[in-house]
PDB file of C-alpha atoms and ligand atoms in Angstrom:
ATOM      1  CA  MET A 528      -4.070 -15.180   8.821  1.00  0.00           C
ATOM      2  CA  LEU A 529      -2.085 -12.678   6.811  1.00  0.00           C
ATOM      3  CA  ASP A 530      -5.273 -12.114   4.770  1.00  0.00           C
ATOM      4  CA  ASN A 531      -7.066 -10.734   7.853  1.00  0.00           C
ATOM      5  CA  LEU A 532      -4.405  -8.133   8.579  1.00  0.00           C
ATOM      6  CA  ARG A 533      -4.889  -4.696   7.081  1.00  0.00           C
ATOM      7  CA  VAL A 534      -2.288  -1.980   6.946  1.00  0.00           C
ATOM      8  CA  VAL A 535      -3.878   1.440   7.389  1.00  0.00           C
ATOM      9  CA  LEU A 536      -2.008   4.579   6.248  1.00  0.00           C
ATOM     10  CA  VAL A 537      -3.482   7.803   7.612  1.00  0.00           C
ATOM     11  CA  ASN A 538      -3.437  10.995   5.545  1.00  0.00           C
ATOM     12  CA  THR A 539      -0.256  10.308   3.570  1.00  0.00           C
ATOM     13  CA  SER A 540       1.163  13.366   1.828  1.00  0.00           C
ATOM     14  CA  HIS A 541       3.236  11.669  -0.878  1.00  0.00           C
ATOM     15  CA  PRO A 542       1.883   8.936  -3.210  1.00  0.00           C
ATOM     16  CA  GLY A 543       5.418   7.499  -3.558  1.00  0.00           C
ATOM     17  CA  ASN A 544       5.212   6.435   0.086  1.00  0.00           C
ATOM     18  CA  ILE A 545       1.974   4.548  -0.596  1.00  0.00           C
ATOM     19  CA  GLY A 546       3.766   2.624  -3.355  1.00  0.00           C
ATOM     20  CA  SER A 547       6.794   1.899  -1.155  1.00  0.00           C
ATOM     21  CA  ALA A 548       4.512   0.707   1.651  1.00  0.00           C
ATOM     22  CA  ALA A 549       2.683  -1.592  -0.792  1.00  0.00           C
ATOM     23  CA  ARG A 550       6.003  -3.083  -1.890  1.00  0.00           C
ATOM     24  CA  ALA A 551       7.065  -3.583   1.736  1.00  0.00           C
ATOM     25  CA  MET A 552       3.764  -5.354   2.469  1.00  0.00           C
ATOM     26  CA  LYS A 553       3.925  -7.640  -0.550  1.00  0.00           C
ATOM     27  CA  THR A 554       7.422  -8.864   0.277  1.00  0.00           C
ATOM     28  CA  MET A 555       5.989 -10.015   3.619  1.00  0.00           C
ATOM     29  CA  GLY A 556       2.846 -11.626   2.156  1.00  0.00           C
ATOM     30  CA  ILE A 557       0.398  -8.967   3.388  1.00  0.00           C
ATOM     31  CA  SER A 558      -2.035  -7.525   0.857  1.00  0.00           C
ATOM     32  CA  GLN A 559      -4.862  -5.489   2.443  1.00  0.00           C
ATOM     33  CA  LEU A 560      -4.019  -1.776   2.227  1.00  0.00           C
ATOM     34  CA  VAL A 561      -6.436   0.919   3.407  1.00  0.00           C
ATOM     35  CA  LEU A 562      -5.809   4.642   2.923  1.00  0.00           C
ATOM     36  CA  VAL A 563      -7.465   7.172   5.197  1.00  0.00           C
ATOM     37  CA  ASP A 564      -7.974  10.525   3.497  1.00  0.00           C
ATOM     38  CA  PRO A 565      -4.706  10.602   1.496  1.00  0.00           C
ATOM     39  CA  GLN A 566      -3.632  14.126   0.522  1.00  0.00           C
ATOM     40  CA  GLU A 567      -2.942  12.862  -3.007  1.00  0.00           C
ATOM     41  CA  PRO A 568      -4.448   9.768  -4.634  1.00  0.00           C
ATOM     42  CA  VAL A 569      -2.559   6.748  -5.901  1.00  0.00           C
ATOM     43  CA  ASP A 570      -0.860   7.834  -9.129  1.00  0.00           C
ATOM     44  CA  GLY A 571       2.161   7.104 -11.330  1.00  0.00           C
ATOM     45  CA  ARG A 572       4.555   7.986  -8.504  1.00  0.00           C
ATOM     46  CA  ALA A 573       2.924   5.347  -6.300  1.00  0.00           C
ATOM     47  CA  THR A 574       3.009   2.777  -9.099  1.00  0.00           C
ATOM     48  CA  ALA A 575       6.701   3.463  -9.747  1.00  0.00           C
ATOM     49  CA  MET A 576       7.605   2.895  -6.093  1.00  0.00           C
ATOM     50  CA  ALA A 577       5.387  -0.184  -5.780  1.00  0.00           C
ATOM     51  CA  ALA A 578       7.381  -2.041  -8.482  1.00  0.00           C
ATOM     52  CA  GLY A 579       5.900  -5.571  -8.492  1.00  0.00           C
ATOM     53  CA  ALA A 580       3.239  -4.739  -5.907  1.00  0.00           C
ATOM     54  CA  VAL A 581       0.847  -2.860  -8.201  1.00  0.00           C
ATOM     55  CA  ASP A 582      -1.839  -5.480  -7.453  1.00  0.00           C
ATOM     56  CA  ILE A 583      -1.968  -4.149  -3.880  1.00  0.00           C
ATOM     57  CA  LEU A 584      -2.485  -0.631  -5.225  1.00  0.00           C
ATOM     58  CA  ALA A 585      -5.181  -1.877  -7.600  1.00  0.00           C
ATOM     59  CA  ASN A 586      -7.132  -3.289  -4.638  1.00  0.00           C
ATOM     60  CA  VAL A 587      -6.489  -0.407  -2.239  1.00  0.00           C
ATOM     61  CA  LYS A 588      -9.509   0.843  -0.282  1.00  0.00           C
ATOM     62  CA  THR A 589      -9.790   4.569   0.464  1.00  0.00           C
ATOM     63  CA  VAL A 590     -11.998   5.887   3.289  1.00  0.00           C
ATOM     64  CA  PRO A 591     -12.476   9.369   4.812  1.00  0.00           C
ATOM     65  CA  THR A 592     -11.845   8.540   8.485  1.00  0.00           C
ATOM     66  CA  LEU A 593      -9.803   6.205  10.636  1.00  0.00           C
ATOM     67  CA  ALA A 594     -13.010   5.117  12.401  1.00  0.00           C
ATOM     68  CA  GLU A 595     -14.313   3.810   9.071  1.00  0.00           C
ATOM     69  CA  ALA A 596     -11.051   2.035   8.258  1.00  0.00           C
ATOM     70  CA  ILE A 597     -11.104   0.013  11.471  1.00  0.00           C
ATOM     71  CA  ALA A 598     -14.840  -0.286  12.299  1.00  0.00           C
ATOM     72  CA  ASP A 599     -14.973  -4.070  11.761  1.00  0.00           C
ATOM     73  CA  CYS A 600     -11.605  -4.819  13.420  1.00  0.00           C
ATOM     74  CA  GLN A 601     -11.304  -6.713  16.676  1.00  0.00           C
ATOM     75  CA  LEU A 602      -7.732  -5.598  17.307  1.00  0.00           C
ATOM     76  CA  VAL A 603      -6.203  -2.269  16.282  1.00  0.00           C
ATOM     77  CA  ILE A 604      -2.548  -1.452  16.961  1.00  0.00           C
ATOM     78  CA  GLY A 605      -1.280   2.090  16.335  1.00  0.00           C
ATOM     79  CA  THR A 606       2.345   2.917  15.587  1.00  0.00           C
ATOM     80  CA  SER A 607       4.318   5.805  16.985  1.00  0.00           C
ATOM     81  CA  ALA A 608       7.934   6.846  16.975  1.00  0.00           C
ATOM     82  CA  ARG A 609       7.659   8.779  20.222  1.00  0.00           C
ATOM     83  CA  SER A 610       5.842   8.522  23.532  1.00  0.00           C
ATOM     84  CA  ARG A 611       2.837  10.803  24.030  1.00  0.00           C
ATOM     85  CA  THR A 612       1.548  12.698  27.036  1.00  0.00           C
ATOM     86  CA  LEU A 613      -1.126  10.125  27.773  1.00  0.00           C
ATOM     87  CA  GLN A 614       0.675   6.780  28.129  1.00  0.00           C
ATOM     88  CA  TRP A 615      -1.116   3.877  26.413  1.00  0.00           C
ATOM     89  CA  PRO A 616      -0.596   0.088  26.641  1.00  0.00           C
ATOM     90  CA  MET A 617       2.645  -0.387  24.692  1.00  0.00           C
ATOM     91  CA  LEU A 618       3.853  -3.482  22.875  1.00  0.00           C
ATOM     92  CA  ALA A 619       7.275  -4.329  21.501  1.00  0.00           C
ATOM     93  CA  PRO A 620       7.215  -5.144  17.760  1.00  0.00           C
ATOM     94  CA  LYS A 621       7.414  -8.923  18.410  1.00  0.00           C
ATOM     95  CA  GLU A 622       4.578  -8.767  20.946  1.00  0.00           C
ATOM     96  CA  ALA A 623       2.445  -6.718  18.557  1.00  0.00           C
ATOM     97  CA  ALA A 624       3.126  -9.193  15.753  1.00  0.00           C
ATOM     98  CA  ALA A 625       2.264 -12.174  17.971  1.00  0.00           C
ATOM     99  CA  LYS A 626      -1.056 -10.566  18.942  1.00  0.00           C
ATOM    100  CA  LEU A 627      -1.922  -9.600  15.370  1.00  0.00           C
ATOM    101  CA  PHE A 628      -1.110 -13.117  14.227  1.00  0.00           C
ATOM    102  CA  ALA A 629      -3.036 -14.861  17.031  1.00  0.00           C
ATOM    103  CA  GLU A 630      -6.177 -12.720  16.779  1.00  0.00           C
ATOM    104  CA  GLY A 631      -5.958 -12.448  13.017  1.00  0.00           C
ATOM    105  CA  GLN A 632      -6.683 -16.173  12.710  1.00  0.00           C
ATOM    106  CA  GLY A 633     -10.369 -15.552  13.324  1.00  0.00           C
ATOM    107  CA  ALA A 634     -10.998 -11.822  13.007  1.00  0.00           C
ATOM    108  CA  GLN A 635      -9.983  -8.686  11.146  1.00  0.00           C
ATOM    109  CA  VAL A 636      -7.009  -6.894  12.704  1.00  0.00           C
ATOM    110  CA  ALA A 637      -5.272  -3.620  11.792  1.00  0.00           C
ATOM    111  CA  LEU A 638      -1.890  -1.950  12.039  1.00  0.00           C
ATOM    112  CA  VAL A 639      -2.197   1.838  11.740  1.00  0.00           C
ATOM    113  CA  PHE A 640       0.549   4.177  10.488  1.00  0.00           C
ATOM    114  CA  GLY A 641       0.635   7.968  10.676  1.00  0.00           C
ATOM    115  CA  ARG A 642       1.463  10.979   8.540  1.00  0.00           C
ATOM    116  CA  GLU A 643       4.990  11.350   7.201  1.00  0.00           C
ATOM    117  CA  ARG A 644       5.614  14.608   9.056  1.00  0.00           C
ATOM    118  CA  THR A 645       3.501  14.494  12.189  1.00  0.00           C
ATOM    119  CA  GLY A 646       2.506  10.849  12.729  1.00  0.00           C
ATOM    120  CA  LEU A 647      -0.875   9.993  14.256  1.00  0.00           C
ATOM    121  CA  THR A 648      -2.829  12.512  16.331  1.00  0.00           C
ATOM    122  CA  ASN A 649      -3.592  11.713  19.969  1.00  0.00           C
ATOM    123  CA  GLU A 650      -7.235  11.249  19.027  1.00  0.00           C
ATOM    124  CA  GLU A 651      -6.282   8.679  16.382  1.00  0.00           C
ATOM    125  CA  LEU A 652      -3.913   6.888  18.747  1.00  0.00           C
ATOM    126  CA  GLN A 653      -6.729   6.677  21.295  1.00  0.00           C
ATOM    127  CA  GLN A 654      -8.799   4.687  18.796  1.00  0.00           C
ATOM    128  CA  CYS A 655      -6.169   1.930  18.993  1.00  0.00           C
ATOM    129  CA  GLN A 656      -6.115  -0.666  21.771  1.00  0.00           C
ATOM    130  CA  PHE A 657      -2.321  -0.880  21.841  1.00  0.00           C
ATOM    131  CA  HIS A 658       0.621   1.116  20.559  1.00  0.00           C
ATOM    132  CA  VAL A 659       3.820  -0.253  19.148  1.00  0.00           C
ATOM    133  CA  CYS A 660       7.110   1.561  18.893  1.00  0.00           C
ATOM    134  CA  ILE A 661      10.117   0.248  16.958  1.00  0.00           C
ATOM    135  CA  PRO A 662      12.956   0.714  19.455  1.00  0.00           C
ATOM    136  CA  ALA A 663      15.211   2.721  17.165  1.00  0.00           C
ATOM    137  CA  ASN A 664      18.072   5.091  18.032  1.00  0.00           C
ATOM    138  CA  PRO A 665      16.570   7.321  20.773  1.00  0.00           C
ATOM    139  CA  GLU A 666      18.379  10.311  19.274  1.00  0.00           C
ATOM    140  CA  TYR A 667      16.767   9.696  15.858  1.00  0.00           C
ATOM    141  CA  SER A 668      13.893   7.267  16.218  1.00  0.00           C
ATOM    142  CA  SER A 669      11.599   8.271  13.369  1.00  0.00           C
ATOM    143  CA  LEU A 670      11.747   5.779  10.508  1.00  0.00           C
ATOM    144  CA  ASN A 671      10.571   6.618   7.035  1.00  0.00           C
ATOM    145  CA  LEU A 672       6.916   5.491   6.725  1.00  0.00           C
ATOM    146  CA  ALA A 673       7.555   2.564   4.345  1.00  0.00           C
ATOM    147  CA  MET A 674      10.512   1.390   6.468  1.00  0.00           C
ATOM    148  CA  ALA A 675       8.250   1.283   9.515  1.00  0.00           C
ATOM    149  CA  VAL A 676       5.673  -0.690   7.492  1.00  0.00           C
ATOM    150  CA  GLN A 677       8.456  -3.047   6.375  1.00  0.00           C
ATOM    151  CA  THR A 678       9.800  -3.624   9.887  1.00  0.00           C
ATOM    152  CA  LEU A 679       6.427  -4.392  11.470  1.00  0.00           C
ATOM    153  CA  CYS A 680       5.170  -6.527   8.566  1.00  0.00           C
ATOM    154  CA  TYR A 681       8.427  -8.483   8.814  1.00  0.00           C
ATOM    155  CA  GLU A 682       7.697  -9.225  12.480  1.00  0.00           C
ATOM    156  CA  VAL A 683       4.177 -10.409  11.625  1.00  0.00           C
ATOM    157  CA  ARG A 684       5.625 -12.690   8.964  1.00  0.00           C
ATOM    158  CA  GLN A 685       8.099 -14.126  11.485  1.00  0.00           C
ATOM    159  CA  ALA A 686       5.197 -14.910  13.845  1.00  0.00           C
ATOM    160  CA  TRP A 687       3.382 -16.628  10.973  1.00  0.00           C
ATOM    161  CA  LEU A 688       6.469 -18.614   9.902  1.00  0.00           C
ATOM    162  CA  ALA A 689       7.157 -19.709  13.485  1.00  0.00           C
ATOM    163  CA  ASP A 690       3.602 -21.018  13.720  1.00  0.00           C
ATOM    164  CA  LEU A 691       4.015 -23.072  10.530  1.00  0.00           C
ATOM    165  CA  THR A 692       6.900 -24.979  12.088  1.00  0.00           C
ATOM    166  CA  THR A 693       5.405 -25.664  15.542  1.00  0.00           C
ATOM    167  CA  GLU A 694       2.949 -28.373  16.548  1.00  0.00           C
ATOM    168  CA  PRO A 695      -0.624 -27.083  16.809  1.00  0.00           C
ATOM    169  CA  LEU A 696      -1.714 -26.408  20.397  1.00  0.00           C
ATOM    170  CA  VAL A 697      -4.642 -28.362  21.780  1.00  0.00           C
ATOM    171  CA  VAL A 698      -7.253 -25.661  22.345  1.00  0.00           C
ATOM    172  CA  GLU A 699      -9.599 -26.610  25.152  1.00  0.00           C
ATOM    173  CA  ALA A 700     -11.649 -23.481  25.779  1.00  0.00           C
ATOM    174  CA  GLU A 701     -13.622 -21.475  23.243  1.00  0.00           C
ATOM    175  CA  PRO A 702     -11.528 -18.426  22.293  1.00  0.00           C
ATOM    176  CA  LEU A 703     -12.921 -15.152  23.640  1.00  0.00           C
ATOM    177  CA  ALA A 704     -14.934 -13.101  21.168  1.00  0.00           C
ATOM    178  CA  TYR A 705     -13.881  -9.470  21.297  1.00  0.00           C
ATOM    179  CA  PRO A 706     -16.101  -6.586  20.155  1.00  0.00           C
ATOM    180  CA  SER A 707     -15.363  -4.796  16.920  1.00  0.00           C
ATOM    181  CA  GLN A 708     -13.982  -1.259  16.964  1.00  0.00           C
ATOM    182  CA  ALA A 709     -17.430   0.063  15.955  1.00  0.00           C
ATOM    183  CA  GLU A 710     -19.027  -1.723  18.945  1.00  0.00           C
ATOM    184  CA  LEU A 711     -16.361  -0.283  21.256  1.00  0.00           C
ATOM    185  CA  GLU A 712     -16.990   3.220  19.889  1.00  0.00           C
ATOM    186  CA  GLY A 713     -20.736   2.681  20.514  1.00  0.00           C
ATOM    187  CA  PHE A 714     -19.931   1.773  24.124  1.00  0.00           C
ATOM    188  CA  TYR A 715     -17.728   4.865  24.616  1.00  0.00           C
ATOM    189  CA  HIS A 716     -20.485   7.121  23.259  1.00  0.00           C
ATOM    190  CA  HIS A 717     -23.007   5.458  25.565  1.00  0.00           C
ATOM    191  CA  LEU A 718     -20.616   5.841  28.520  1.00  0.00           C
ATOM    192  CA  GLU A 719     -19.956   9.523  27.793  1.00  0.00           C
ATOM    193  CA  ARG A 720     -23.676  10.253  27.352  1.00  0.00           C
ATOM    194  CA  THR A 721     -24.575   8.481  30.596  1.00  0.00           C
ATOM    195  CA  LEU A 722     -21.793  10.138  32.614  1.00  0.00           C
ATOM    196  CA  THR A 723     -22.990  13.507  31.330  1.00  0.00           C
ATOM    197  CA  GLN A 724     -26.627  12.723  32.133  1.00  0.00           C
ATOM    198  CA  VAL A 725     -25.859  11.670  35.709  1.00  0.00           C
ATOM    199  CA  GLY A 726     -23.769  14.832  36.180  1.00  0.00           C
ATOM    200  CA  PHE A 727     -20.339  13.206  36.448  1.00  0.00           C
ATOM    201  CA  LEU A 728     -19.078  14.815  33.219  1.00  0.00           C
ATOM    202  CA  ARG A 729     -19.621  18.457  32.343  1.00  0.00           C
ATOM    203  CA  GLU A 730     -20.466  18.944  28.683  1.00  0.00           C
ATOM    204  CA  ASP A 731     -18.693  22.322  28.630  1.00  0.00           C
ATOM    205  CA  HIS A 732     -15.626  21.010  30.470  1.00  0.00           C
ATOM    206  CA  PRO A 733     -15.125  17.263  29.810  1.00  0.00           C
ATOM    207  CA  GLY A 734     -11.363  17.281  30.541  1.00  0.00           C
ATOM    208  CA  GLN A 735      -9.363  14.077  30.072  1.00  0.00           C
ATOM    209  CA  VAL A 736     -11.826  11.720  31.789  1.00  0.00           C
ATOM    210  CA  MET A 737     -13.026   9.954  28.636  1.00  0.00           C
ATOM    211  CA  ASN A 738      -9.472   9.463  27.359  1.00  0.00           C
ATOM    212  CA  LYS A 739      -8.466   7.958  30.684  1.00  0.00           C
ATOM    213  CA  LEU A 740     -11.527   5.698  30.695  1.00  0.00           C
ATOM    214  CA  ARG A 741     -10.685   4.555  27.163  1.00  0.00           C
ATOM    215  CA  ARG A 742      -7.223   3.671  28.385  1.00  0.00           C
ATOM    216  CA  LEU A 743      -8.675   1.779  31.354  1.00  0.00           C
ATOM    217  CA  TYR A 744     -11.060  -0.283  29.177  1.00  0.00           C
ATOM    218  CA  ASN A 745      -8.273  -0.904  26.673  1.00  0.00           C
ATOM    219  CA  ARG A 746      -6.184  -2.369  29.486  1.00  0.00           C
ATOM    220  CA  ALA A 747      -9.043  -4.558  30.677  1.00  0.00           C
ATOM    221  CA  ARG A 748     -10.025  -5.517  27.087  1.00  0.00           C
ATOM    222  CA  PRO A 749     -13.665  -6.549  27.770  1.00  0.00           C
ATOM    223  CA  ASP A 750     -14.962  -9.365  25.566  1.00  0.00           C
ATOM    224  CA  SER A 751     -18.329  -9.101  23.793  1.00  0.00           C
ATOM    225  CA  VAL A 752     -20.334 -10.570  26.697  1.00  0.00           C
ATOM    226  CA  GLU A 753     -18.655  -8.249  29.221  1.00  0.00           C
ATOM    227  CA  LEU A 754     -19.248  -5.241  26.963  1.00  0.00           C
ATOM    228  CA  ASN A 755     -22.969  -6.103  26.847  1.00  0.00           C
ATOM    229  CA  ILE A 756     -23.025  -6.221  30.657  1.00  0.00           C
ATOM    230  CA  LEU A 757     -21.368  -2.795  30.818  1.00  0.00           C
ATOM    231  CA  ARG A 758     -23.916  -1.385  28.355  1.00  0.00           C
ATOM    232  CA  GLY A 759     -26.709  -2.908  30.443  1.00  0.00           C
ATOM    233  CA  ILE A 760     -25.348  -1.155  33.540  1.00  0.00           C
ATOM    234  CA  LEU A 761     -25.280   2.165  31.650  1.00  0.00           C
ATOM    235  CA  THR A 762     -28.843   1.711  30.459  1.00  0.00           C
ATOM    236  CA  ALA A 763     -29.980   0.930  34.027  1.00  0.00           C
ATOM    237  CA  ALA A 764     -28.164   4.041  35.311  1.00  0.00           C
ATOM    238  CA  GLN A 765     -29.851   6.154  32.631  1.00  0.00           C
ATOM    239  CA  ARG A 766     -33.254   4.769  33.578  1.00  0.00           C
ATOM    240  CA  ALA A 767     -32.640   5.279  37.298  1.00  0.00           C
ATOM    241  CA  SER A 768     -31.654   8.898  36.698  1.00  0.00           C
ATOM    242  CA  GLY A 769     -34.788   9.503  34.649  1.00  0.00           C
ATOM    243  CA  HIS A 770     -33.174   9.487  31.216  1.00  0.00           C
ATOM    244  CA  GLU A 771     -34.348   7.521  28.235  1.00  0.00           C
ATOM    245  CA  LYS A 772     -31.858   4.978  26.827  1.00  0.00           C
ATOM    246  CA  ASN A 773     -31.237   6.909  23.621  1.00  0.00           C
ATOM    247  CA  SER A 774     -31.599  10.447  24.913  1.00  0.00           C
TER     248      SER A 774
HETATM  249  C1  SAM B1277       8.085   9.623   9.627  1.00  0.00           C
HETATM  250  S1  SAM B1277       7.055   8.939  10.826  1.00  0.00           S
HETATM  251  C2  SAM B1277       6.286  10.338  11.606  1.00  0.00           C
HETATM  252  C3  SAM B1277       7.126  10.914  12.619  1.00  0.00           C
HETATM  253  C4  SAM B1277       6.380  11.845  13.531  1.00  0.00           C
HETATM  254  N1  SAM B1277       7.237  12.981  13.770  1.00  0.00           N
HETATM  255  C5  SAM B1277       6.030  11.174  14.839  1.00  0.00           C
HETATM  256  O1  SAM B1277       6.631  11.501  15.832  1.00  0.00           O
HETATM  257  O2  SAM B1277       5.163  10.278  14.892  1.00  0.00           O
HETATM  258  C6  SAM B1277       5.709   8.305   9.920  1.00  0.00           C
HETATM  259  C7  SAM B1277       5.085   7.083  10.541  1.00  0.00           C
HETATM  260  O3  SAM B1277       6.005   5.981  10.496  1.00  0.00           O
HETATM  261  C8  SAM B1277       5.782   5.140  11.617  1.00  0.00           C
HETATM  262  N2  SAM B1277       7.024   5.119  12.421  1.00  0.00           N
HETATM  263  C9  SAM B1277       8.157   5.799  12.192  1.00  0.00           C
HETATM  264  N3  SAM B1277       9.083   5.498  13.118  1.00  0.00           N
HETATM  265  C10 SAM B1277       8.523   4.609  13.948  1.00  0.00           C
HETATM  266  C11 SAM B1277       8.970   3.927  15.112  1.00  0.00           C
HETATM  267  N4  SAM B1277      10.209   4.096  15.625  1.00  0.00           N
HETATM  268  N5  SAM B1277       8.114   3.070  15.715  1.00  0.00           N
HETATM  269  C12 SAM B1277       6.868   2.881  15.236  1.00  0.00           C
HETATM  270  N6  SAM B1277       6.395   3.505  14.145  1.00  0.00           N
HETATM  271  C13 SAM B1277       7.203   4.352  13.507  1.00  0.00           C
HETATM  272  C14 SAM B1277       4.615   5.742  12.368  1.00  0.00           C
HETATM  273  O4  SAM B1277       3.431   5.189  11.844  1.00  0.00           O
HETATM  274  C15 SAM B1277       4.690   7.202  11.989  1.00  0.00           C
HETATM  275  O5  SAM B1277       3.447   7.827  12.160  1.00  0.00           O
END
């Protein structure tokens, strides 16, 4: 499973932190590192901090947007040191690790970390299905980026180790297939377009409706079949209101 887990670092400002994060990952047996629009590329400072984890840096993937980094992921968990205005489904580190481990057996999963100074933006956090917060000292809860990577990767490793020592469960039902992040984004675009076409959303004044709907669907976590039904409903609503499917 640990091969299906990717650690995503968004817009890092210091290459040394990329190296330290790589080292933290390698000690926990996790190797997929994706950088979203780093302010400085991997360089000698990153290599120095990575120590024996330079292989992770050699295989690092760099992409321009978070959407691209997580498009093929079935589960995306964002990390944050503080609570935001719009509350999102929150997991404790152990719960997040258990989910990443369970779903990572058959699909790509991601753990997303934010900028050293400002963390993840609300828009980035809203692209994640769950948030995880390391319950640190409330008076000083912001860990250094690589320390946060270390702590959460450690929890994932514990989930993996616990599984190695327990008897396999007898699985009777087919596991649910969840849509990828790209399919979910396609649904949200379709939903927003349809709600605008039927006059529920105002293009010039959309407010917080879409963010709240994202939160609602994140809570419900539709599987792939359910998402297709929802898209079918949207298409029918578009047709009934005289709009073409792709208009
Ligand atoms: C130095 S922190 C950024 C702090 C930023 N002021 C904020 O409030 O998000 C850099 C990154 O480390 C991770 N991090 C730090 N402390 C964390 C915590 N207590 N729980 C979860 N993630 C944490 C997050 O990914 C965060 O974006």
